[in-house]
C-alpha positions in Angstrom: 44.3 27.3 170.7 43.4 26.4 167.1 45.8 29.1 165.8 48.6 27.8 168.0 48.0 24.3 166.8 48.2 25.4 163.1 51.4 27.3 163.8 52.9 24.3 165.5 51.8 22.0 162.6 53.3 24.4 160.0 56.7 24.5 161.9 56.6 20.7 162.2 55.8 20.3 158.5 58.6 22.7 157.5 61.1 20.8 159.6 60.0 17.4 158.1 60.3 18.9 154.6 63.8 20.2 155.4 64.9 16.8 156.7 63.4 15.1 153.6 65.4 17.5 151.3 68.6 16.9 153.3 68.2 13.1 153.0 68.6 13.3 149.3 72.2 14.3 148.6 72.9 16.3 145.5 75.5 14.8 143.2 79.0 16.2 143.5 80.1 18.7 140.8 81.8 17.1 137.8 85.6 17.6 137.5 86.5 20.3 134.9 88.2 17.7 132.6 85.2 15.3 132.6 83.8 14.4 129.2 80.4 14.5 130.9 80.7 18.3 131.1 79.1 18.2 127.7 75.3 18.0 128.0 74.3 15.5 125.3 71.2 13.4 125.0 71.9 9.9 123.7 69.3 7.4 122.3 70.3 3.8 122.8 69.5 0.5 121.1 66.4 0.1 123.2 65.1 3.5 122.1 65.6 5.1 125.5 67.0 8.7 125.4 68.9 10.0 128.4 71.7 12.5 129.1 75.1 10.9 128.7 76.0 12.2 132.1 73.8 9.3 133.3 76.9 7.1 132.4 78.7 8.8 135.3 79.5 6.5 138.2 81.2 3.6 136.4 84.5 3.1 134.6 83.9 2.9 130.8 85.5 2.2 127.5 84.2 4.6 124.9 84.6 4.9 121.2 82.7 6.3 118.2 81.5 4.1 115.3 78.7 3.8 112.8 76.6 0.7 112.0 77.1 0.7 108.2 80.9 0.5 108.6 82.2 -2.8 107.2 85.9 -2.4 108.1 87.2 -0.6 111.1 84.0 -0.4 113.3 83.7 -4.1 113.6 87.3 -4.1 114.8 86.5 -1.5 117.4 83.7 -3.8 118.7 86.1 -6.7 118.7 88.7 -4.6 120.6 86.2 -3.9 123.3 85.4 -7.6 123.6 89.1 -8.5 123.6 89.7 -6.1 126.5 86.8 -7.6 128.4 88.2 -11.1 127.9 91.4 -10.0 129.7 89.4 -9.0 132.9 88.1 -11.1 135.8 84.3 -11.4 136.1 84.4 -8.9 138.9 86.3 -6.4 136.8 83.9 -6.9 133.9 81.0 -6.0 136.1 82.8 -2.7 137.0 83.4 -1.8 133.4 80.9 -0.5 130.9 81.5 -0.1 127.1 79.9 2.7 125.2 79.9 3.1 121.5 78.5 6.4 120.2 77.4 6.7 116.6 78.8 9.4 114.3 75.9 8.7 111.9 72.7 9.4 113.9 70.7 9.9 110.6 71.0 6.2 109.9 71.8 4.7 113.3 68.3 4.6 114.8 67.6 2.2 117.7 66.8 -0.7 115.3 70.2 -0.4 113.6 72.0 -0.2 116.9 70.1 -3.2 118.3 71.0 -5.2 115.1 74.7 -4.7 115.9 74.1 -5.6 119.6 72.4 -8.8 118.5 74.9 -9.7 115.6 77.9 -9.1 117.8 76.3 -10.8 120.9 77.0 -7.7 123.1 75.7 -8.0 126.7 73.3 -5.1 127.2 74.2 -5.1 130.9 77.7 -3.9 130.0 77.4 -2.5 126.5 75.6 0.6 125.3 75.3 1.6 121.7 73.8 5.0 121.3 73.4 7.9 118.9 73.4 11.6 119.8 71.5 14.3 117.9 73.1 15.1 114.5 74.1 18.5 115.8 75.9 17.0 118.8 78.2 14.5 116.9 81.0 17.0 116.4 81.0 18.1 120.1 81.1 14.4 121.3 84.0 13.7 118.9 85.8 16.8 120.1 85.7 15.8 123.8 86.7 12.2 123.0 89.5 13.3 120.6 88.0 11.4 117.7 88.6 12.8 114.2 86.2 12.0 111.4 84.8 13.3 108.1 81.8 12.1 106.1 82.5 10.8 102.6 80.4 11.3 99.5 79.0 7.7 99.7 77.7 8.3 103.2 80.5 6.5 105.0 83.1 8.1 107.2 86.8 8.3 107.5 87.5 8.3 111.3 90.1 7.6 113.9 89.7 4.2 115.5 90.4 4.1 119.2 89.2 2.9 122.6 89.1 5.5 125.3 89.1 4.6 129.0 87.3 7.1 131.3 87.0 6.9 135.0 83.7 7.0 136.9 83.7 10.8 136.7 84.4 10.9 133.0 88.1 11.8 133.1 90.1 10.2 130.3 92.7 7.8 131.8 94.1 6.1 128.7 93.5 5.6 125.0 94.7 3.1 122.4 94.5 3.1 118.6 95.4 -0.6 118.4 92.1 -2.3 117.4 91.3 -5.9 116.8 91.3 -9.2 118.6 94.7 -8.7 120.2 94.4 -5.9 122.7 97.1 -3.4 123.5 98.7 -4.8 126.7 99.4 -1.3 128.2 95.8 -0.3 127.6 94.6 -3.6 129.2 96.8 -2.9 132.2 95.2 0.6 132.5 91.7 -0.9 132.4 92.6 -3.5 135.0 94.0 -0.8 137.3 90.9 1.4 136.8 88.5 -1.6 137.6 90.4 -2.8 140.7 92.8 -5.5 139.5 
């Protein structure tokens, strides 16, 4: 009788474990054209490191920048803010903004946080993060950002905002930066966030 009880308990436990495993769905495979196909750890302004695939699930504006930039990078930030101002509060909640550093050697969490604070960026919607130095070129490649480092430590780089859907597929991009956003790009953002 004791052996029968143990066998019954083992079968019951196996069934419960199977049900528990079935209750936790595995995420769907990423589309082949998703920027999140690239496995890259990013360290944000709070010092938290996570795989950038964790950004999946929300429409996002993305760009690359560096904190020591005095000219174009502040305009990239202003462009993101200008796009946000064109959205309803509900659309703003459905949109995240991610700026990825091309200068991880200098853009540590403290430098990223300083920009967050100076530019009054909402950490609920904005993420400033740096990849590992060896990953910068790969991130730039999937986003279509061109850059080269200068002798003084600065960078020449393309300036753009890139709109990706919740699965990381590029929907639109604009190279118009500044406080007056590109109307066609804003319309694409509104459409992606449920206008």
